[in-house]
Coordinates of C-alpha atoms in Angstrom, one line a residue:
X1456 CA -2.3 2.5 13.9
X1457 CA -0.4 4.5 11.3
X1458 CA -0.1 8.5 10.9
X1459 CA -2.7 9.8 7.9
X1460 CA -2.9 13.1 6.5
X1461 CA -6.4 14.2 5.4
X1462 CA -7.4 17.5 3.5
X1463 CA -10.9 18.7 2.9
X1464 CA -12.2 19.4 -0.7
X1465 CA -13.5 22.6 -1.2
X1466 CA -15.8 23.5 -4.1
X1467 CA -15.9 27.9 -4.7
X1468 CA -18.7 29.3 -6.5
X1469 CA -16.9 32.3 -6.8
X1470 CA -13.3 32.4 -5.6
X1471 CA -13.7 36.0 -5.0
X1472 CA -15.9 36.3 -1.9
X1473 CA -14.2 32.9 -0.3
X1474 CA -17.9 31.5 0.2
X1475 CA -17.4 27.8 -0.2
X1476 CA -18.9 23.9 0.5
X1477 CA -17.2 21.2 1.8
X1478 CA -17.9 18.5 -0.9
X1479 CA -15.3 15.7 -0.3
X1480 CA -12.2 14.3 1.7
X1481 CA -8.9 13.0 0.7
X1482 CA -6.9 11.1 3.3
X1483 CA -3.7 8.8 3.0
X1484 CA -0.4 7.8 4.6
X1485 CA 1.9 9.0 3.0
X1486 CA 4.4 5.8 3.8
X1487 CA 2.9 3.2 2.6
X1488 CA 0.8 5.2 0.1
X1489 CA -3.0 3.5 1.4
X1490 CA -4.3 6.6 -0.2
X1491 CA -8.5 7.0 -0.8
X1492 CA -11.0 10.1 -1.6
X1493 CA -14.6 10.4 -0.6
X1494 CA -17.2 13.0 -2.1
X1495 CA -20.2 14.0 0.1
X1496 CA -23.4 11.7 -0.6
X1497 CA -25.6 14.7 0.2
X1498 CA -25.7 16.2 -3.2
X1499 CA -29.0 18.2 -3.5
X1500 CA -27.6 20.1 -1.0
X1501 CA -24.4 21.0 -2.3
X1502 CA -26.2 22.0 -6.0
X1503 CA -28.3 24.4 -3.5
X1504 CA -25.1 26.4 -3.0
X1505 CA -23.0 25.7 -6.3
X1506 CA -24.3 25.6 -9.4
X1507 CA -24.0 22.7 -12.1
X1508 CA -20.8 23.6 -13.9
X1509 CA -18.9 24.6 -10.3
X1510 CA -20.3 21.1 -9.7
X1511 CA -18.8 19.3 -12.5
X1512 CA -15.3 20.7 -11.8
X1513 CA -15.0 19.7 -8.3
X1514 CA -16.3 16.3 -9.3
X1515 CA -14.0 15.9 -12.4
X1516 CA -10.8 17.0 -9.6
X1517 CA -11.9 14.2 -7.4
X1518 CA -12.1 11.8 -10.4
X1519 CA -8.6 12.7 -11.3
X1520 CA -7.1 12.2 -8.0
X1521 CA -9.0 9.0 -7.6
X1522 CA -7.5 7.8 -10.8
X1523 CA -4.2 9.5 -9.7
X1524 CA -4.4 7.3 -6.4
X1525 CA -5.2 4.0 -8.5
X1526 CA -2.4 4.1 -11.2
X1527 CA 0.1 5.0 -7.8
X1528 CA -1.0 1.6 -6.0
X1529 CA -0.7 -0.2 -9.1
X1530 CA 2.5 0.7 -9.9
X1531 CA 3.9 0.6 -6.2
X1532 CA 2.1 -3.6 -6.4
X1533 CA 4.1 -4.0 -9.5
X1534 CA 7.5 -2.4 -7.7
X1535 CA 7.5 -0.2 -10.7
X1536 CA 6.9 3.4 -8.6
X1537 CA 7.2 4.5 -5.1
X1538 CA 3.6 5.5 -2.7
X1539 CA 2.4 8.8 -3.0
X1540 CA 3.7 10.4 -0.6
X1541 CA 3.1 13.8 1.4
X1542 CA 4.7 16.0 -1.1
X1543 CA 1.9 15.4 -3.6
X1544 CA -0.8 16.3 -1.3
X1545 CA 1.0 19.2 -0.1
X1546 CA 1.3 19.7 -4.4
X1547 CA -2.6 19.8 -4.6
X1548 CA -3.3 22.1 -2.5
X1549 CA -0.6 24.5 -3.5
X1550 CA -2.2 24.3 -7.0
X1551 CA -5.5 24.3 -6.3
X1552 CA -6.9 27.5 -5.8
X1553 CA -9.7 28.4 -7.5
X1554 CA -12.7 26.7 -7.7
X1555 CA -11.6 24.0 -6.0
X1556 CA -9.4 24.3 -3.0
X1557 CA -7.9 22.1 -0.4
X1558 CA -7.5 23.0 3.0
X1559 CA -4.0 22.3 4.5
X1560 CA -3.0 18.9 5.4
X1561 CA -3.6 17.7 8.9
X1562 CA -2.7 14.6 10.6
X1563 CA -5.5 11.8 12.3
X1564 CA -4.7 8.8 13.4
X1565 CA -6.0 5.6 12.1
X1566 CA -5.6 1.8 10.4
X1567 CA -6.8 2.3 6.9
X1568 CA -7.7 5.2 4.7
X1569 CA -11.7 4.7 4.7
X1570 CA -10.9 4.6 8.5
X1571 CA -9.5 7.9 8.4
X1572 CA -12.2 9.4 6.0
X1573 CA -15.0 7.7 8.6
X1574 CA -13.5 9.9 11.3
X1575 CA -13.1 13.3 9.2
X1576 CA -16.5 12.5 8.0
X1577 CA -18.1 12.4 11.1
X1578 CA -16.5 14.8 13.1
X1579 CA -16.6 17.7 10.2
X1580 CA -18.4 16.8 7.8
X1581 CA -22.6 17.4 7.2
X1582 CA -23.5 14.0 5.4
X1583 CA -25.8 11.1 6.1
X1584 CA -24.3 8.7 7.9
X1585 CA -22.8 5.6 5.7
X1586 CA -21.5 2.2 6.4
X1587 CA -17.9 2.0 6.3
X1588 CA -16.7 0.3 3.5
X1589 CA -14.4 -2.3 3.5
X1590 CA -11.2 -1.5 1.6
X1591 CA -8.6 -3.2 -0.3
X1592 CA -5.7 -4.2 1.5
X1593 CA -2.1 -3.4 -0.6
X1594 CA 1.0 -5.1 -0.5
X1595 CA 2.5 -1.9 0.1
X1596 CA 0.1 -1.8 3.5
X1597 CA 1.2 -5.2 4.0
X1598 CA 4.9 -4.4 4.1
X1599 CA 4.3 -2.1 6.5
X1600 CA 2.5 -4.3 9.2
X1601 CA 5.2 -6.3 8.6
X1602 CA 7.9 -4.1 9.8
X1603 CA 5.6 -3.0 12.4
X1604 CA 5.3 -6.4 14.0
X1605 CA 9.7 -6.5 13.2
X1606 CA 10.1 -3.9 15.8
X1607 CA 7.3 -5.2 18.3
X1608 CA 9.4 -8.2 18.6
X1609 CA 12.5 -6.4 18.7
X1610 CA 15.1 -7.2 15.8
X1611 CA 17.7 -5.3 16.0
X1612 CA 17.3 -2.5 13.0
X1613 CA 20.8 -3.5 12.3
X1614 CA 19.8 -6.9 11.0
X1615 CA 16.6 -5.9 9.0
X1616 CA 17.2 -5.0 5.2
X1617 CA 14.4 -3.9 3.5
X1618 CA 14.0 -3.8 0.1
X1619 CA 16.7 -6.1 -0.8
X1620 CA 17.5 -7.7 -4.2
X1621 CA 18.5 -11.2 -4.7
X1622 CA 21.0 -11.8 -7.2
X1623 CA 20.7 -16.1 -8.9
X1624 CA 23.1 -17.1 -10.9
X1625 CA 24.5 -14.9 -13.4
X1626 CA 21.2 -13.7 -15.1
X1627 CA 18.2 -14.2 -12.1
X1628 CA 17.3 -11.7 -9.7
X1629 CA 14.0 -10.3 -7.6
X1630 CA 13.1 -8.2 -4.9
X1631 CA 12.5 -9.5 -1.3
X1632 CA 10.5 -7.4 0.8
X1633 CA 12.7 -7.5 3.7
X1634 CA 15.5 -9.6 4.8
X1635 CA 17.5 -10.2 8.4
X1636 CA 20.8 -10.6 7.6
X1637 CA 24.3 -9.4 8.4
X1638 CA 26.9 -10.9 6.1
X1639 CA 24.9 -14.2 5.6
X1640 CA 20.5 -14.2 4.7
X1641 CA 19.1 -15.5 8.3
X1642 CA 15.6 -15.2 6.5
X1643 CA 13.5 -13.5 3.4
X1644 CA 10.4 -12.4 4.2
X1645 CA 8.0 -11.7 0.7
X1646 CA 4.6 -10.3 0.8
X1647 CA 1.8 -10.7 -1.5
X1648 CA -1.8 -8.9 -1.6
X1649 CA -4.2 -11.1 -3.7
X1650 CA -7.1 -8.3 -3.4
X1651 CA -6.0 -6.2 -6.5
X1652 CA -8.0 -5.8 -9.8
X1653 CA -4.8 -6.6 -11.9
X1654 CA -4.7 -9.9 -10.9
X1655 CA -3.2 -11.3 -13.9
X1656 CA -0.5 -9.3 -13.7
X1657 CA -0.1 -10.5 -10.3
X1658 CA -0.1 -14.1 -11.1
X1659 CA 2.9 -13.5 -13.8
X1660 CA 5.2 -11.7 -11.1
X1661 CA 4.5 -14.4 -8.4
X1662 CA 5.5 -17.2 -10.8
X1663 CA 8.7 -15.2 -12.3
X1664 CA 9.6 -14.7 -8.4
X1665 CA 9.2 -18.5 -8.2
X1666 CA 11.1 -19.2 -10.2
X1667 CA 14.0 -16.8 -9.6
X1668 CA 13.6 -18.4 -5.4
X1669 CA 13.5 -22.3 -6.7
X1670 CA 16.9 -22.3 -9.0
X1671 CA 18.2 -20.7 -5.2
X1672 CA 16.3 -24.1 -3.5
X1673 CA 17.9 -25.7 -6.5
X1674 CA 21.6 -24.7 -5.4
X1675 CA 22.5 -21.9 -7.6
X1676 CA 24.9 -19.2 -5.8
X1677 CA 22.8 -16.3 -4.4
X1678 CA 24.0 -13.0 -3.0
X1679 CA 21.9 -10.7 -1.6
X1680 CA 22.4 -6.8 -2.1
X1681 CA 20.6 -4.0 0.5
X1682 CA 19.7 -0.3 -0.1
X1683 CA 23.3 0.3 1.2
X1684 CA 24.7 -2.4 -1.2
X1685 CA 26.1 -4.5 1.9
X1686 CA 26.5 -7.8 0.6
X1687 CA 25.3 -11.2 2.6
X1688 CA 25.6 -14.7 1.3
X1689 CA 22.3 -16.8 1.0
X1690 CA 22.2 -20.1 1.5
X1691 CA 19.7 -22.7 -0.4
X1692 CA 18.2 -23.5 2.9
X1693 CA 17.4 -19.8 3.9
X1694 CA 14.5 -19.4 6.2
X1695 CA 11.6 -18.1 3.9
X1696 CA 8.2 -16.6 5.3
X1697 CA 5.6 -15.0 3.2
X1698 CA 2.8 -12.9 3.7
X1699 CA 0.2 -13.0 2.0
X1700 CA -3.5 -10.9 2.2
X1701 CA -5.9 -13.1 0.8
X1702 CA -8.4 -13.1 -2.1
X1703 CA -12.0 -11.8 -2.2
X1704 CA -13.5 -12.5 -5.6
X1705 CA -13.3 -15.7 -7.8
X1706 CA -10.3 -14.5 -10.3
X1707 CA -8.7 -13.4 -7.2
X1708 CA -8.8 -17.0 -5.4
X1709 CA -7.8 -18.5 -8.7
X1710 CA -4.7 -16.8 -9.1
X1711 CA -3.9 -17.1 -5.0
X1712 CA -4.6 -21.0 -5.9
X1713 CA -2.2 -21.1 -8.7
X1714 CA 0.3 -19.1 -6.1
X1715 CA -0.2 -20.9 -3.3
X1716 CA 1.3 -23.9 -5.7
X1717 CA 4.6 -21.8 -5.8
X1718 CA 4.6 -21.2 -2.4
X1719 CA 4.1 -25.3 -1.1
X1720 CA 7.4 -25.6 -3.8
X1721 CA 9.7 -23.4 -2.5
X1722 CA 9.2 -24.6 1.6
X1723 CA 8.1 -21.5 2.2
X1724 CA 5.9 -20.8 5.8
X1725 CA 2.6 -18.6 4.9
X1726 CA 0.8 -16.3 7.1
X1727 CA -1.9 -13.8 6.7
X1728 CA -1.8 -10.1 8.4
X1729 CA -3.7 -12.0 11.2
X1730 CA -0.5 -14.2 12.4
X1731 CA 2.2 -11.7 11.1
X1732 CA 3.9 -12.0 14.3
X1733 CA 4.9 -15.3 13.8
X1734 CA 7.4 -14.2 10.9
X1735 CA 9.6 -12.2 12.9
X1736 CA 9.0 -14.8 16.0
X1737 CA 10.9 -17.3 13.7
X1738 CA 13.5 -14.9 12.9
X1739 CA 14.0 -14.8 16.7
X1740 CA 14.7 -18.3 17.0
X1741 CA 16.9 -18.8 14.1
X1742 CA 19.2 -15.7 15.5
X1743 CA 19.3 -17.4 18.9
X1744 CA 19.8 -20.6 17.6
X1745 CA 23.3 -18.8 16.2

């Protein structure tokens, strides 16, 4: 269970007299960025109270956040941007206040972002009741359930490195997600979410990373360099683990096919969110085994 913010979506016939209708929710953890917005389903009722074009504005916002919310994921799955974080949902509100408003961000507790709309729905909103829908799961999200189950089994913070880059040769290097390590790599840890609608691009980073991780199998010096630019050696035999949140559609389960070829290569252990706990269980071992 992770700490979400949610904000309600206000829609203003006239800003004046402060008369308004709740007509959607935006909700999100601002960590890992599992951002999502839902609009009331119960729209006669709304256009009872707002006409058409106060309507279309407050649908066009949500549109643009949605789309705001998409392009973020993507380019935090791509390790081309960082999550969207609380600071741009305090930003919304701040400019938003005319015909659509935003009430001020709250906290609720929950595991996902449709989770946390589910909740806000039901205890504040006035909407027929609707199944929740299964979401997405991001890399980003899958990162952080893998620190989580880090610290449930205890590795000292000192040893974890997140974030890490791992510098092959004189012209190779790629991210790893996070790394124990002081002075030499005990393990990398990588994670990869399958369930994404730019799958292709997917496929090309998993084989580029592949490829970077076999010429390190292959013998090439490695160093690995942290967010605080400590340095630890990394041996061609290094522990690797990778998580991986499977597919859901056909594409999806042809490209995790393809990857799980790359994976079977590089002697690398896989594990869905399901068995996460078994990474940082091996990482246990190997630092005893020291």
């Amino acid at each position: 269970m992770s700490r979400y913010l949610y904000s309600i979506i206000r829609c203003l016939p006239d800003p004046q007299t402060g008369e308004f209708v709740n007509v959607g929710v935006i909700a999100g953890d601002p960590v890992t960025g599992d951002w999502a917005v839902r609009r009331l389903s119960n729209i006669e009722r709304i256009r009872r109270f707002a006409p058409q074009p106060v309507l279309e504005v407050s649908e066009r916002f949500m549109a643009r956040v949605t789309g705001e919310i998409a392009d973020a994921r993507a380019a935090v799955e791509a390790d081309r941007g960082e999550p969207l974080g609380e600071a741009w949902l305090d930003r919304l509100c701040r400019d938003h206040r005319n015909t659509v408003q935003l009430s001020a961000p709250a906290p609720v507790i929950a595991r996902r972002a449709e989770e946390a709309l589910a909740m806000i729905f039901d205890s504040m909103m006035i909407d027929p009741a609707l199944p929740l829908r299964q979401q997405s799961i991001s890399r980003i999200r899958a990162v952080q359930d893998l620190k989580d189950a880090y610290n449930r089994a205890e590795i000292p913070g000192s040893l974890l490195k997140p974030k890490c880059r791992i510098y092959i040769g004189d012209r190779l290097n790629s991210l790893i997600d996070i790394a124990v390590a002081n002075g030499s790599a005990i393990q990398l840890t990588q994670a990869w979410s399958f369930q994404i609608s730019s799958i292709d691009d997917l496929s090309t980073r998993v084989k580029a990373w592949g490829y970077a991780i076999e010429r390190l199998r292959r013998g090439d010096e490695a160093r690995l360099i942290d967010a605080q630019d400590s340095v630890s050696e990394v041996a061609s035999d290094v522990d690797l683990q990778i998580v991986v949140v499977p597919p859901e559609t056909a594409q999806q389960e042809f490209a995790y096919a393809e990857a799980e070829q790359v994976f079977i290569g590089l002697d690398a252990a896989v594990h869905t969110l399901d068995d996460v706990d078994a990474v940082p269980a091996r990482a246990a071992a190997l630092l005893a085994a020291k």
